[in-house]
Short mmCIF file of C-alpha atoms in Angstrom, two decimals:
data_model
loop_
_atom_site.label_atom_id
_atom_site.label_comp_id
_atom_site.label_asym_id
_atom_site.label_seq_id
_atom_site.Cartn_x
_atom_site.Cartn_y
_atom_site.Cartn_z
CA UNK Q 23 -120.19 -13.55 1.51
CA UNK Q 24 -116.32 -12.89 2.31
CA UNK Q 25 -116.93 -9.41 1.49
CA UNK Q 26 -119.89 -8.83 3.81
CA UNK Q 27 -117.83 -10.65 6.09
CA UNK Q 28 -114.28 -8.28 5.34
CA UNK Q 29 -116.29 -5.32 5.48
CA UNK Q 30 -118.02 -5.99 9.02
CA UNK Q 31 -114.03 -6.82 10.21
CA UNK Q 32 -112.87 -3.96 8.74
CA UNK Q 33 -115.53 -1.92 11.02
CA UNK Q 34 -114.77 -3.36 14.30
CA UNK Q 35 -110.92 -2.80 13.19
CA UNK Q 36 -111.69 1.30 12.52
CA UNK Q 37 -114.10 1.33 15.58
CA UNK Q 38 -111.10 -0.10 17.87
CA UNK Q 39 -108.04 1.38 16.26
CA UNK Q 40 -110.29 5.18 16.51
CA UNK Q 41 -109.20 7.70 18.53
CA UNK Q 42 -109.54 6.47 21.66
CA UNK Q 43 -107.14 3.45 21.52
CA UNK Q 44 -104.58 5.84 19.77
CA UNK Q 45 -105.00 8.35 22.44
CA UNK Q 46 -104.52 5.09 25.43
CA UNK Q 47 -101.41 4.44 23.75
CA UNK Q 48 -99.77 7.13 22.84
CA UNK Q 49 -100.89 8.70 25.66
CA UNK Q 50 -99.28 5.78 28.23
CA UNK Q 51 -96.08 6.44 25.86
CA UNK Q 52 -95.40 9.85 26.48
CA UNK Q 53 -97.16 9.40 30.35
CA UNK Q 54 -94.16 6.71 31.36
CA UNK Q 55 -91.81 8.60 29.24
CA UNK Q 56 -92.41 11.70 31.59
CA UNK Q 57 -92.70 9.26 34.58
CA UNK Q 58 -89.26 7.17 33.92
CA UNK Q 59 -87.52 10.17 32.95
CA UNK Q 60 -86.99 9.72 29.60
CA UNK Q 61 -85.90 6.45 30.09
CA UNK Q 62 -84.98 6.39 25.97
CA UNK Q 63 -81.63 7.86 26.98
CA UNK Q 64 -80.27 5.17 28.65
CA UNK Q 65 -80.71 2.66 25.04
CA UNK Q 66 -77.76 2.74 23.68
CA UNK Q 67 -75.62 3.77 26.81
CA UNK Q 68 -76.96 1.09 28.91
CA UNK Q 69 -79.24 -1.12 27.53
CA UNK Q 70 -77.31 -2.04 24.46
CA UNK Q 71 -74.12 -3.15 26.14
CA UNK Q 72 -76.48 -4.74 28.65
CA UNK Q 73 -77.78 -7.05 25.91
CA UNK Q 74 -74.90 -8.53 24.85
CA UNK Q 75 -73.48 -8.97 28.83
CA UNK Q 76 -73.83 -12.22 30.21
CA UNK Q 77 -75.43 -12.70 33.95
CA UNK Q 78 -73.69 -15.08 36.39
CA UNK Q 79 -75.80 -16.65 38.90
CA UNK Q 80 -78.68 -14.94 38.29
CA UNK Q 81 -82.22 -16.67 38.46
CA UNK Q 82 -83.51 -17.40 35.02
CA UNK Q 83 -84.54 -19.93 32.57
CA UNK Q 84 -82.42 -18.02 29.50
CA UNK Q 85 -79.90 -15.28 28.69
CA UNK Q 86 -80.56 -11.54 28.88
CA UNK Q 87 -80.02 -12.22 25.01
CA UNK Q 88 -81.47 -15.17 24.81
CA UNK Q 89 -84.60 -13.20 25.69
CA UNK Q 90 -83.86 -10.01 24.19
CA UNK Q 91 -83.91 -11.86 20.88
CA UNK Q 92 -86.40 -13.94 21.67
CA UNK Q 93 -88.40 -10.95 22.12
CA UNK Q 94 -87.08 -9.74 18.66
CA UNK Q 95 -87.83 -13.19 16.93
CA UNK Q 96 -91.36 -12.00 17.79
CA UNK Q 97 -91.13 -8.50 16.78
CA UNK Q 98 -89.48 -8.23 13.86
CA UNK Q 99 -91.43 -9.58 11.25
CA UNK Q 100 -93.36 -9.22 8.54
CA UNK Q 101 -94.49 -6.10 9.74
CA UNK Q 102 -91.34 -4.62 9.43
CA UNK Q 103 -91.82 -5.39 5.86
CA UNK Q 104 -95.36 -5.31 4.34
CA UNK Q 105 -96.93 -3.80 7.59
CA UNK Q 106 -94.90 -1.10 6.78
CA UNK Q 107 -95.92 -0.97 2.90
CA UNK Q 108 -99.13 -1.55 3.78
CA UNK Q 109 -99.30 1.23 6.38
CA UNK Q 110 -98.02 3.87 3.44
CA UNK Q 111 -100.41 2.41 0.89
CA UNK Q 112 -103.40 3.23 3.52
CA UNK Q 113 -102.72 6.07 5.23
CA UNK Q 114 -99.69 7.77 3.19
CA UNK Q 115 -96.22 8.61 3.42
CA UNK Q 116 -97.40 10.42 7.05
CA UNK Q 117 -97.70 7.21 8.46
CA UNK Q 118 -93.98 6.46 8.68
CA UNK Q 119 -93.36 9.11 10.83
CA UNK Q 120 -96.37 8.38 13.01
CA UNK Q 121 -95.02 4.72 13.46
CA UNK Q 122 -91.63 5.56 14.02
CA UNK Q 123 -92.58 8.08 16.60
CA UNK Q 124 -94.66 5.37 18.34
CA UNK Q 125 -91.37 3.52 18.69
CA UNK Q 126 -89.24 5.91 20.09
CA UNK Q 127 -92.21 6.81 22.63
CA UNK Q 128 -92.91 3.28 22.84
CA UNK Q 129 -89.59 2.34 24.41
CA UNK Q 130 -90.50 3.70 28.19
CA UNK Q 131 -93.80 1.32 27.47
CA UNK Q 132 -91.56 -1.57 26.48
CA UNK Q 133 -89.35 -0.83 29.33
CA UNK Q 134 -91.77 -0.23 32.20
CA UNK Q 135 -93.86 -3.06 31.20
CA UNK Q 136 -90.70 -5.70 31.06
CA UNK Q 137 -89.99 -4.02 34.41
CA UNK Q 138 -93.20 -5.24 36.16
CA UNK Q 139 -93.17 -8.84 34.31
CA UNK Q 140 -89.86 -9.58 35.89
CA UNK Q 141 -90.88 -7.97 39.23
CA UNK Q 142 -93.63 -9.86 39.56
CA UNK Q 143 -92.73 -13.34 37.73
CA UNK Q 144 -93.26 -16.41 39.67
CA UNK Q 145 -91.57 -20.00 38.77
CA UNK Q 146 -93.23 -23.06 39.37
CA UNK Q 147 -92.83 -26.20 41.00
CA UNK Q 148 -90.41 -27.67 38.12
CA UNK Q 149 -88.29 -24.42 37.61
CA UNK Q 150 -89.90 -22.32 35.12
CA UNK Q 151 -90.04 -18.83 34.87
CA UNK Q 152 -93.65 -17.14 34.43
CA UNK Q 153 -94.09 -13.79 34.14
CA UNK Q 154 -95.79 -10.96 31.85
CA UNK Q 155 -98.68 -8.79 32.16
CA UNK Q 156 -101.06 -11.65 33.16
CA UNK Q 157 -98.99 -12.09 36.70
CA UNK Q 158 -98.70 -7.94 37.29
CA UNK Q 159 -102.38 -8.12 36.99
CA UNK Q 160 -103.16 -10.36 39.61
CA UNK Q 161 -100.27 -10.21 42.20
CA UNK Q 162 -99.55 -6.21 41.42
CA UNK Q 163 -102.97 -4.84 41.45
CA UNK Q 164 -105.37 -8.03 42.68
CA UNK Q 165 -107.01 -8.11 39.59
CA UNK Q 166 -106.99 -11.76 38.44
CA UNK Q 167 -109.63 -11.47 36.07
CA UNK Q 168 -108.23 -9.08 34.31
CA UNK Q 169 -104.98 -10.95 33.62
CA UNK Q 170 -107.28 -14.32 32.86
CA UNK Q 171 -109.00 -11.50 30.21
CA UNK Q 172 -105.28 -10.33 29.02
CA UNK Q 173 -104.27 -14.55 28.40
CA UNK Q 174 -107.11 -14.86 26.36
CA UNK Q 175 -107.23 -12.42 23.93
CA UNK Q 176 -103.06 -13.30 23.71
CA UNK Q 177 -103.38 -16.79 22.96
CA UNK Q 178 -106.20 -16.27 20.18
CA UNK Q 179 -103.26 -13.16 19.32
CA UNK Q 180 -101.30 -15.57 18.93
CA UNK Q 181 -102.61 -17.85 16.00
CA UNK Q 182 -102.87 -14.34 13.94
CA UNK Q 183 -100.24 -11.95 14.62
CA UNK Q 184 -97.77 -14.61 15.12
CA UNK Q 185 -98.82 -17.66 12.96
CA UNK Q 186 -101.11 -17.13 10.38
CA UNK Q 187 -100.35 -13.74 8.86
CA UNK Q 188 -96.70 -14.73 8.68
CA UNK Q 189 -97.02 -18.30 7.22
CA UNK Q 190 -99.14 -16.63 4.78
CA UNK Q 191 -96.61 -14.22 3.80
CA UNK Q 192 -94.03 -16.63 3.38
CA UNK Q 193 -96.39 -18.62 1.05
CA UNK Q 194 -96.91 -15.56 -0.76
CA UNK Q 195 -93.65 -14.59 -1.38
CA UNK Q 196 -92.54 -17.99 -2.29
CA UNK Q 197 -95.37 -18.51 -4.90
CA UNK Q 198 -94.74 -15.36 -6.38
CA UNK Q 199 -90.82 -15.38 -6.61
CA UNK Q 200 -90.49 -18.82 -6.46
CA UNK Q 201 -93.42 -20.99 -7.76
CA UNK Q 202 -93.57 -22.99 -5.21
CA UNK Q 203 -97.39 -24.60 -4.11
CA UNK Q 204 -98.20 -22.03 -0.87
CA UNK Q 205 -99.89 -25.99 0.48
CA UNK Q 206 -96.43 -26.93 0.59
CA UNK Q 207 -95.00 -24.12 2.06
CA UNK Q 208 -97.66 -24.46 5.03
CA UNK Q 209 -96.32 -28.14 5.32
CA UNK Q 210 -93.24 -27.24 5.59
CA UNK Q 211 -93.27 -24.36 8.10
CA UNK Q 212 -95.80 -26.57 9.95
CA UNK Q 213 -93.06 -29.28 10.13
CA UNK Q 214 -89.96 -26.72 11.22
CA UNK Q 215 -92.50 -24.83 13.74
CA UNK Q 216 -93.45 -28.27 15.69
CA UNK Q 217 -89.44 -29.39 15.43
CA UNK Q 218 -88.41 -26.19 17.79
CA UNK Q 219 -91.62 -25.55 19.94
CA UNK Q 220 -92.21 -28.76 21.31
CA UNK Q 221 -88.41 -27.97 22.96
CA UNK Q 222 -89.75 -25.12 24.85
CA UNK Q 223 -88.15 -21.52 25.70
CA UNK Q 224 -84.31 -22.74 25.78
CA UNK Q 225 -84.83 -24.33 22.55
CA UNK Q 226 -86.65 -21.34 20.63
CA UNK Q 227 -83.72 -18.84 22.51
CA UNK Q 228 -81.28 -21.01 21.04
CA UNK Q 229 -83.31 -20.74 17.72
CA UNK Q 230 -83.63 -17.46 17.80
CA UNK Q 231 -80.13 -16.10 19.13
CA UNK Q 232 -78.41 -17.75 16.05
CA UNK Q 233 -81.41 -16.34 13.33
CA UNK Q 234 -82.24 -12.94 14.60
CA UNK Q 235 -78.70 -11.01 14.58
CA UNK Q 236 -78.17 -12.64 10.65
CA UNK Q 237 -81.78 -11.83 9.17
CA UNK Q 238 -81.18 -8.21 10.67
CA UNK Q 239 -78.47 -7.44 9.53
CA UNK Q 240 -78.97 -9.13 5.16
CA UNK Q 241 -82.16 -7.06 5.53
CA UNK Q 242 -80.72 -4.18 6.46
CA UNK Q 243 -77.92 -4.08 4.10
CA UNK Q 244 -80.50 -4.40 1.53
CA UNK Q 245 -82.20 -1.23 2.77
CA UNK Q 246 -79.21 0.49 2.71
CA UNK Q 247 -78.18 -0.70 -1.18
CA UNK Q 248 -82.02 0.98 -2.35
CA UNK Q 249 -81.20 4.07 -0.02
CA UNK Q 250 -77.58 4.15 -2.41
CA UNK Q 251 -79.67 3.49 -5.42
CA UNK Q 252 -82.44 6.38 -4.84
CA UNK Q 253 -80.00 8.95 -3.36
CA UNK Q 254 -81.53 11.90 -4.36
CA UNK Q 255 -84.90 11.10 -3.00
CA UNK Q 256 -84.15 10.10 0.06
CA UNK Q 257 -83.70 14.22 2.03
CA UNK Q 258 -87.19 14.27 0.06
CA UNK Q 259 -89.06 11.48 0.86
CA UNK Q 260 -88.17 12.70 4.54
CA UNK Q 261 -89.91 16.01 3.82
CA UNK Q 262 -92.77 14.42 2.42
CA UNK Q 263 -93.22 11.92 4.96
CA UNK Q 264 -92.76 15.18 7.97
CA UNK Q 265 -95.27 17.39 5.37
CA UNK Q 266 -97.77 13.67 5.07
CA UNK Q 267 -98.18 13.22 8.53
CA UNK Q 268 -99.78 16.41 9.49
CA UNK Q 269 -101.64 17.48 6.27
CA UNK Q 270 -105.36 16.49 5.29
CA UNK Q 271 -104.43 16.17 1.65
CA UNK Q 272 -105.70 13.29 -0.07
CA UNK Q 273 -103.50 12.86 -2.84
CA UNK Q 274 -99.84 11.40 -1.79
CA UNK Q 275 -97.74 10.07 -4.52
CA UNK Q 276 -98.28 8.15 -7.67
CA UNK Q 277 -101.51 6.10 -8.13
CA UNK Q 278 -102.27 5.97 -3.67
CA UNK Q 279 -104.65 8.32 -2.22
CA UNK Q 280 -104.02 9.06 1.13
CA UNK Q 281 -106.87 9.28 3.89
CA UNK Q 282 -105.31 12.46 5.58
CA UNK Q 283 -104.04 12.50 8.74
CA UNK Q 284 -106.62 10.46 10.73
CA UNK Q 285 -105.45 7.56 8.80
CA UNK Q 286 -101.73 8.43 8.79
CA UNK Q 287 -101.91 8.36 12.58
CA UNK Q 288 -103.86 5.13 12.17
CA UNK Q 289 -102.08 2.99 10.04
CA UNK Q 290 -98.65 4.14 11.28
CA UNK Q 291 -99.83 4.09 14.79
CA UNK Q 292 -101.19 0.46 14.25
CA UNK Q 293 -98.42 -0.79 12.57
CA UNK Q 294 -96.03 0.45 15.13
CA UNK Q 295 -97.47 -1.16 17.18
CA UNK Q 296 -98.33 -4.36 15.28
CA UNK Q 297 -94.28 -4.09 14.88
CA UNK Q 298 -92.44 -3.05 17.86
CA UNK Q 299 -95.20 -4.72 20.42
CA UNK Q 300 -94.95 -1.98 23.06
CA UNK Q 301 -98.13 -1.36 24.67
CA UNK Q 302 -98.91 -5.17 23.79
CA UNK Q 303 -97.63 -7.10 26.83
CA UNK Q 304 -96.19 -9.72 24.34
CA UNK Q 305 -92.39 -9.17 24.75
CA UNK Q 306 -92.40 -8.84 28.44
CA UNK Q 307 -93.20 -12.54 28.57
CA UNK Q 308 -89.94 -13.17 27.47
CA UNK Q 309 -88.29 -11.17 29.72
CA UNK Q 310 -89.82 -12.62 32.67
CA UNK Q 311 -87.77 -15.66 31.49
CA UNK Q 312 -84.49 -13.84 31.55
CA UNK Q 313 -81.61 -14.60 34.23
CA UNK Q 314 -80.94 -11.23 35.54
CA UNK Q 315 -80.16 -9.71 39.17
CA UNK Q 316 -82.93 -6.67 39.12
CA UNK Q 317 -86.02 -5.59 37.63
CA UNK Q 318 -84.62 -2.71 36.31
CA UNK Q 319 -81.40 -4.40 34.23
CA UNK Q 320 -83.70 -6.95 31.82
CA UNK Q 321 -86.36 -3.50 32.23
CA UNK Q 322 -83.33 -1.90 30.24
CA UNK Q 323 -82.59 -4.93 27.47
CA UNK Q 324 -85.71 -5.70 26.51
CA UNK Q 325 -86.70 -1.39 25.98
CA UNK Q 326 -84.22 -1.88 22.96
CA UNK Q 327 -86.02 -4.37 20.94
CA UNK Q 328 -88.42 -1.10 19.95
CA UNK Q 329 -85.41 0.66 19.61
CA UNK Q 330 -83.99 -2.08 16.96
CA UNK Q 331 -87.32 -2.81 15.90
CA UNK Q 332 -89.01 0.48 15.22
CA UNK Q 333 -86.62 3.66 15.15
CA UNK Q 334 -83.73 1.64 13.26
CA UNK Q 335 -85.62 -1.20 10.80
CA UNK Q 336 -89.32 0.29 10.52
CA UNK Q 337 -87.41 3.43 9.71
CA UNK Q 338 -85.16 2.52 6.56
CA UNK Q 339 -88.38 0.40 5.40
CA UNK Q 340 -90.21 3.47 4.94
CA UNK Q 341 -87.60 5.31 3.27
CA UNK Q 342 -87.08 2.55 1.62
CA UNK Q 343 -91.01 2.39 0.20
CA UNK Q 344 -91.48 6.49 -0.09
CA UNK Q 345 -88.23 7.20 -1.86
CA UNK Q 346 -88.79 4.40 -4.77
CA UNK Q 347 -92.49 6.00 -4.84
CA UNK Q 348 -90.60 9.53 -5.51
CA UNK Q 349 -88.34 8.10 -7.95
CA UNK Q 350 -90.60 5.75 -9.67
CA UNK Q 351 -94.07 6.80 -9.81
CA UNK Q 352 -95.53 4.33 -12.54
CA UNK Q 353 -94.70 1.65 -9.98
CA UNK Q 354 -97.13 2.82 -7.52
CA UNK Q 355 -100.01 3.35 -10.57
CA UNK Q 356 -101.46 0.17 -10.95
CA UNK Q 357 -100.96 -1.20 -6.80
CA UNK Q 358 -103.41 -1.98 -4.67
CA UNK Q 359 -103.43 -1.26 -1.00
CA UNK Q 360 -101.21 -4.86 -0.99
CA UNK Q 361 -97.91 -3.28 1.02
CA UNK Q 362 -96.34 -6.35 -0.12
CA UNK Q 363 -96.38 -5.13 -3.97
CA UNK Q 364 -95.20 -2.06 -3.07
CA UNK Q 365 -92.25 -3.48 -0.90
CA UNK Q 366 -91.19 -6.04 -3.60
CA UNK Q 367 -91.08 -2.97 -6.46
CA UNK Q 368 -88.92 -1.01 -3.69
CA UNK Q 369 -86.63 -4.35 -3.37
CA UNK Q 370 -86.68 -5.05 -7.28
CA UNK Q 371 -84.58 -2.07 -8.08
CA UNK Q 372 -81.59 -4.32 -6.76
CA UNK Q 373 -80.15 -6.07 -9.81
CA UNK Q 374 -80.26 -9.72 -9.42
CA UNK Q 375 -80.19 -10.16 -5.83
CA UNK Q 376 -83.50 -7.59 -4.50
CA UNK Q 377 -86.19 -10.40 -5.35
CA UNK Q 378 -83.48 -12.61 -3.25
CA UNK Q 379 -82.92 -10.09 -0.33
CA UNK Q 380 -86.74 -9.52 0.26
CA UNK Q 381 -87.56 -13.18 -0.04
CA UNK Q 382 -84.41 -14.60 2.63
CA UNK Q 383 -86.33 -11.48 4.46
CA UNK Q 384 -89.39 -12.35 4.78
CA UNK Q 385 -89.13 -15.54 5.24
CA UNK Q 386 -86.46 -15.22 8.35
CA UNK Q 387 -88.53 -12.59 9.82
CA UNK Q 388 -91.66 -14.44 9.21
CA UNK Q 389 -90.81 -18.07 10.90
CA UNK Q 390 -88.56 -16.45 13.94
CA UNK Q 391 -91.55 -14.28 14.62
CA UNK Q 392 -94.24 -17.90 14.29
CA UNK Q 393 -91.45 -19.88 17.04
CA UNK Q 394 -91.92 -15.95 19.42
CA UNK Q 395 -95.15 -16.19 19.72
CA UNK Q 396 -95.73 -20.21 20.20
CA UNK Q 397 -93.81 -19.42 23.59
CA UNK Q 398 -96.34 -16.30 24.15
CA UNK Q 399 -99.35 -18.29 23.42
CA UNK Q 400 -98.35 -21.05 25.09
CA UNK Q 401 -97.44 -19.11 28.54
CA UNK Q 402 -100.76 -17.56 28.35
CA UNK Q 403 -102.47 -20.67 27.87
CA UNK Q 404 -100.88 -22.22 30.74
CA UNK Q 405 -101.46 -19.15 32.58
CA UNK Q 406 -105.71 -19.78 32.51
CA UNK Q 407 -105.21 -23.86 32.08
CA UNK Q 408 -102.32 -25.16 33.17
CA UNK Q 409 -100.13 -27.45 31.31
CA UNK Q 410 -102.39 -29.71 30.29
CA UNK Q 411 -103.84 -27.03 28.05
CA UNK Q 412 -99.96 -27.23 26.25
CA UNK Q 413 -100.59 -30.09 23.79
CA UNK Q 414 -103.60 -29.11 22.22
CA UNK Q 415 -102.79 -25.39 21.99
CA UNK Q 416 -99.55 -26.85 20.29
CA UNK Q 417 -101.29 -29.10 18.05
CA UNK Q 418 -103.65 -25.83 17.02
CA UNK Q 419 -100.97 -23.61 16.52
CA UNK Q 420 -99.27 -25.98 14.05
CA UNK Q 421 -102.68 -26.78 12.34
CA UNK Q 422 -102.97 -22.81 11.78
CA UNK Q 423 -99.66 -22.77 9.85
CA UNK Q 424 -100.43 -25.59 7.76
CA UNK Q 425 -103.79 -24.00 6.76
CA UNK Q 426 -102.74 -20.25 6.42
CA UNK Q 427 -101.40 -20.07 3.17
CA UNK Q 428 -105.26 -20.62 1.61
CA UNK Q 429 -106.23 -17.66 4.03
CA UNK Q 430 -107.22 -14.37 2.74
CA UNK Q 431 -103.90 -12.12 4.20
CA UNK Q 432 -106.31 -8.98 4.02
CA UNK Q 433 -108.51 -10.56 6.34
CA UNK Q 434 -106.11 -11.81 8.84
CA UNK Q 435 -104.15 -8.48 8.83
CA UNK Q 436 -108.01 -6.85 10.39
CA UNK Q 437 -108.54 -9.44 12.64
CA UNK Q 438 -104.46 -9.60 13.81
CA UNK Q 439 -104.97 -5.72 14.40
CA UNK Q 440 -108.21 -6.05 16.30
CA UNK Q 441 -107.00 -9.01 18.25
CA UNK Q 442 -103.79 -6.61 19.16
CA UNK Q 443 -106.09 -3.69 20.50
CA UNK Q 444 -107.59 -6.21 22.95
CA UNK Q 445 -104.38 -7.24 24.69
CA UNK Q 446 -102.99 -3.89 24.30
CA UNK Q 447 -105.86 -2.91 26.85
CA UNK Q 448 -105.27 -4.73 29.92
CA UNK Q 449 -101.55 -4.54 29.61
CA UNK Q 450 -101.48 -0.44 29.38
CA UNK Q 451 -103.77 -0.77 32.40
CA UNK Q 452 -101.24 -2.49 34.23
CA UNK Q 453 -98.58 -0.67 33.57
CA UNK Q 454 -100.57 2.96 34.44
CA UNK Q 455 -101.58 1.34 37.45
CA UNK Q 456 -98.27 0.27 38.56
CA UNK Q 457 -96.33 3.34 37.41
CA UNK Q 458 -95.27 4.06 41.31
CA UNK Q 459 -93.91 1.29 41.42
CA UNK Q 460 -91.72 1.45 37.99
CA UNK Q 461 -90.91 4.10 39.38
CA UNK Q 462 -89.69 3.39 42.38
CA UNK Q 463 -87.76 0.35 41.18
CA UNK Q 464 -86.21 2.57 38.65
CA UNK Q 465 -84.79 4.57 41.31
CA UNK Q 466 -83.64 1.95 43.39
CA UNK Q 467 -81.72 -0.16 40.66
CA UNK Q 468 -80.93 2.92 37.82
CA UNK Q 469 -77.34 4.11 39.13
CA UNK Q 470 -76.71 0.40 40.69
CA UNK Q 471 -77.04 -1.75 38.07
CA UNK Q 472 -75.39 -4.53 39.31
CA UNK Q 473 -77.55 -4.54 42.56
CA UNK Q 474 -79.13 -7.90 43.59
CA UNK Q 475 -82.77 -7.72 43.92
CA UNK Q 476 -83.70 -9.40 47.26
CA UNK Q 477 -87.22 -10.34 46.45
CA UNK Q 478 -88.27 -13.96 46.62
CA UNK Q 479 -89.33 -15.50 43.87
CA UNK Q 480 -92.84 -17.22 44.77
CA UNK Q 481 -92.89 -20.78 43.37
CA UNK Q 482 -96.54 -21.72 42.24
CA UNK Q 483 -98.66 -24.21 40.06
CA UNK Q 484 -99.23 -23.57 36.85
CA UNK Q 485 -102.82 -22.79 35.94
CA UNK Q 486 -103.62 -19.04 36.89
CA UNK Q 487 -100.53 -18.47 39.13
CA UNK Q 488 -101.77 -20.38 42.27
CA UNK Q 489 -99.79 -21.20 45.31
#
């Protein structure tokens, strides 16, 4: 039965994930690259130092960092990690390079669609900022339908991308490095997930702002260790991944066969995107939250979560997993297409301390990323039911994390990737849609940062942004 049932998941995954959905998205990639101007090179000029700059008087529930990482909390998790692995097991080394590309591409996306979520945020009657694709929809473009369409498919998202997939990695990697029952680990995280949501945005920022910067950097420095350690493979595992991602070849390294490069672009393109979010309309949620003067400034900090997320972590993660497949081919023999035993081989060359590193890894990246998207779900289910529709999506979303362990992670991986096609849609049609005006506002606010925006922020009721 749960094969019939895997196997009719996995179809609707290949049937959404095909060509066309790669085509919408990397297509609105390089389209608002062209149409921003290459907004990538202003990442680390301007939107770095931006990030860490703090906003006086602006109007705004948190920080530009506060939802910058935030943002990250949400992004960097466990696909960083075994969405990565997993993406190399299924579609070859060729699928790094296809999901880092979709990151560096993906930052105009992440950029013009935080652009249009604070442009067209609203707060409501008790001083709450609202914002995200759900809002450009209906006050940008007159299509409330298709926001109420967007809210939906992100709060069911939400209980798979963000809860269940990584409460049932952090079971997994628990029980396997560190016996412990996954039923407890679900209690726990259940527990810790209810303490911090139930506080609301400031209280997962404040989360978040302390967690993000340290589980970063301890992975990071781990990556950088198994670089060290496979030296010698690492100019080659960069040829192999370039030579991966255009061939048809099916045989790739070691004991994975490779699906060519249909599946390279698939798997790296899905990943990417299951990673870095742009394209999603998930981040930009966040944003709207932000206290900043313009459009264009938060537009700018939030654009470098895919640059963090993608082109810096995603990266060394896949040279991470292809290098220790050069160097060590009898680990890869006896794998499945599990990414996860693939990433904890990579991490196990580390004396002593890899099981460590990849555990405090996972498990950072996996509960900041479950408190991210409680606030995404939640302002999407206030979006289409107002707050009384808070409570019980609450109560649900902590119920998922205290069941998810006993889920089947290949399962919830297909339906996390089919749920993040469905979002994706609306969103990239708001942003294509409302390109004149990102681009406008980009003109108006690039070379004058500090410029005040004099648009009035509408205040509304909650429930599907009424006046």
């Amino acid at each position: 039965m749960y094969e019939q049932i895997y196997n009719a998941v996995a179809s609707v995954d290949d049937f959404v994930w095909g060509w066309g959905m790669i085509a919408l998205l990397l297509g609105t990639h390089v389209f608002l690259t062209i149409r921003t101007g290459f907004i990538q090179r202003k990442t680390i000029t301007k939107g770095i130092p931006l990030s860490v700059s703090k906003e006086e008087g602006a109007d705004g529930e948190v920080s530009q960092f506060g939802a910058l990482a935030t943002a990250l909390a949400s992004t960097i998790g466990t696909g960083n990690i075994i969405g990565v692995g997993t993406a190399v097991a299924l579609g070859g080394p060729g699928a790094v390079l296809w999901c880092w590309l979709t990151g560096v591409f993906g930052i105009a996306t992440k950029y013009a669609e935080s652009l249009i979520a604070v442009k067209y945020r609203v707060k409501t009657a008790d001083g709450r900022m609202q914002g995200g694709a759900m809002y450009a929809l209906e006050r940008g473009l007159n299509m409330k339908w298709l926001g109420m369409i967007f809210a939906v498919f992100a709060g069911c998202a939400s209980f798979g991308i963000g809860c269940a997939t990584q409460v049932n990695a952090i079971a997994e990697v628990c029980n396997n490095n560190l016996g412990i029952e996954p039923w407890i680990v679900g209690v726990v995280i259940a527990v810790l997930t209810a303490f911090v949501i139930f506080g609301g945005i400031k209280s997962i920022a404040s989360v978040c702002e302390k967690l993000v910067p340290f589980m970063a950097a301890f992975y990071v420095l781990g990556c950088i260790i198994i670089l060290a350690i496979n030296h010698d493979f690492v100019f080659p595992a960069i040829v192999k991944i370039c030579q991966s991602a255009f061939s048809n070849e099916q045989a790739v390294i070691g004991g994975f066969v490779g699906g060519g490069i249909r599946y390279a672009i698939q798997y790296g393109v899905a990943r990417g995107l299951f990673s870095n979010e742009s394209g999603m309309g998930s981040a930009p949620i966040a944003a709207a939250a932000a206290k900043t003067r313009n459009p264009v400034r938060q537009a700018l900090v939030s654009s470098t979560g895919t640059f963090w997320d993608t082109v810096v972590v995603c990266l060394m993660t896949g040279l991470v997993l292809v290098s220790t497949m050069m160097k060590n081919t009898e680990i890869t023999m006896n794998m499945t297409s599990d990414g996860g035993d693939l990433t904890t081989a990579a991490f196990g060359q580390i004396p002593y301390l890899g099981p460590f590193i990849l555990v405090v890894g996972i498990i950072t990246f996996a509960y900041s990323t479950i408190l991210g998207w409680a606030y995404y779900g939640e302002r999407c289910v206030e979006y289409f039911s107002g707050k009384k529709g808070l409570i019980p999506y609450r109560v649900l979303y902590i119920a998922v994390a205290l069941i998810a362990p006993v889920l089947a992670l290949d399962l919830v991986w297909k339906i996390a990737d089919i749920l993040n096609a469905l979002m994706a849609i609306p969103n990239l049609i708001a942003v294509l849609l409302l390109s004149p005006v990102i681009v406008k506002e980009t003109r108006k606010y690039i070379h004058n940062l500090d410029a005040v925006d004099d648009a009035q922020v509408p205040v509304v009721e909650t429930g599907v942004g009424k006046k």
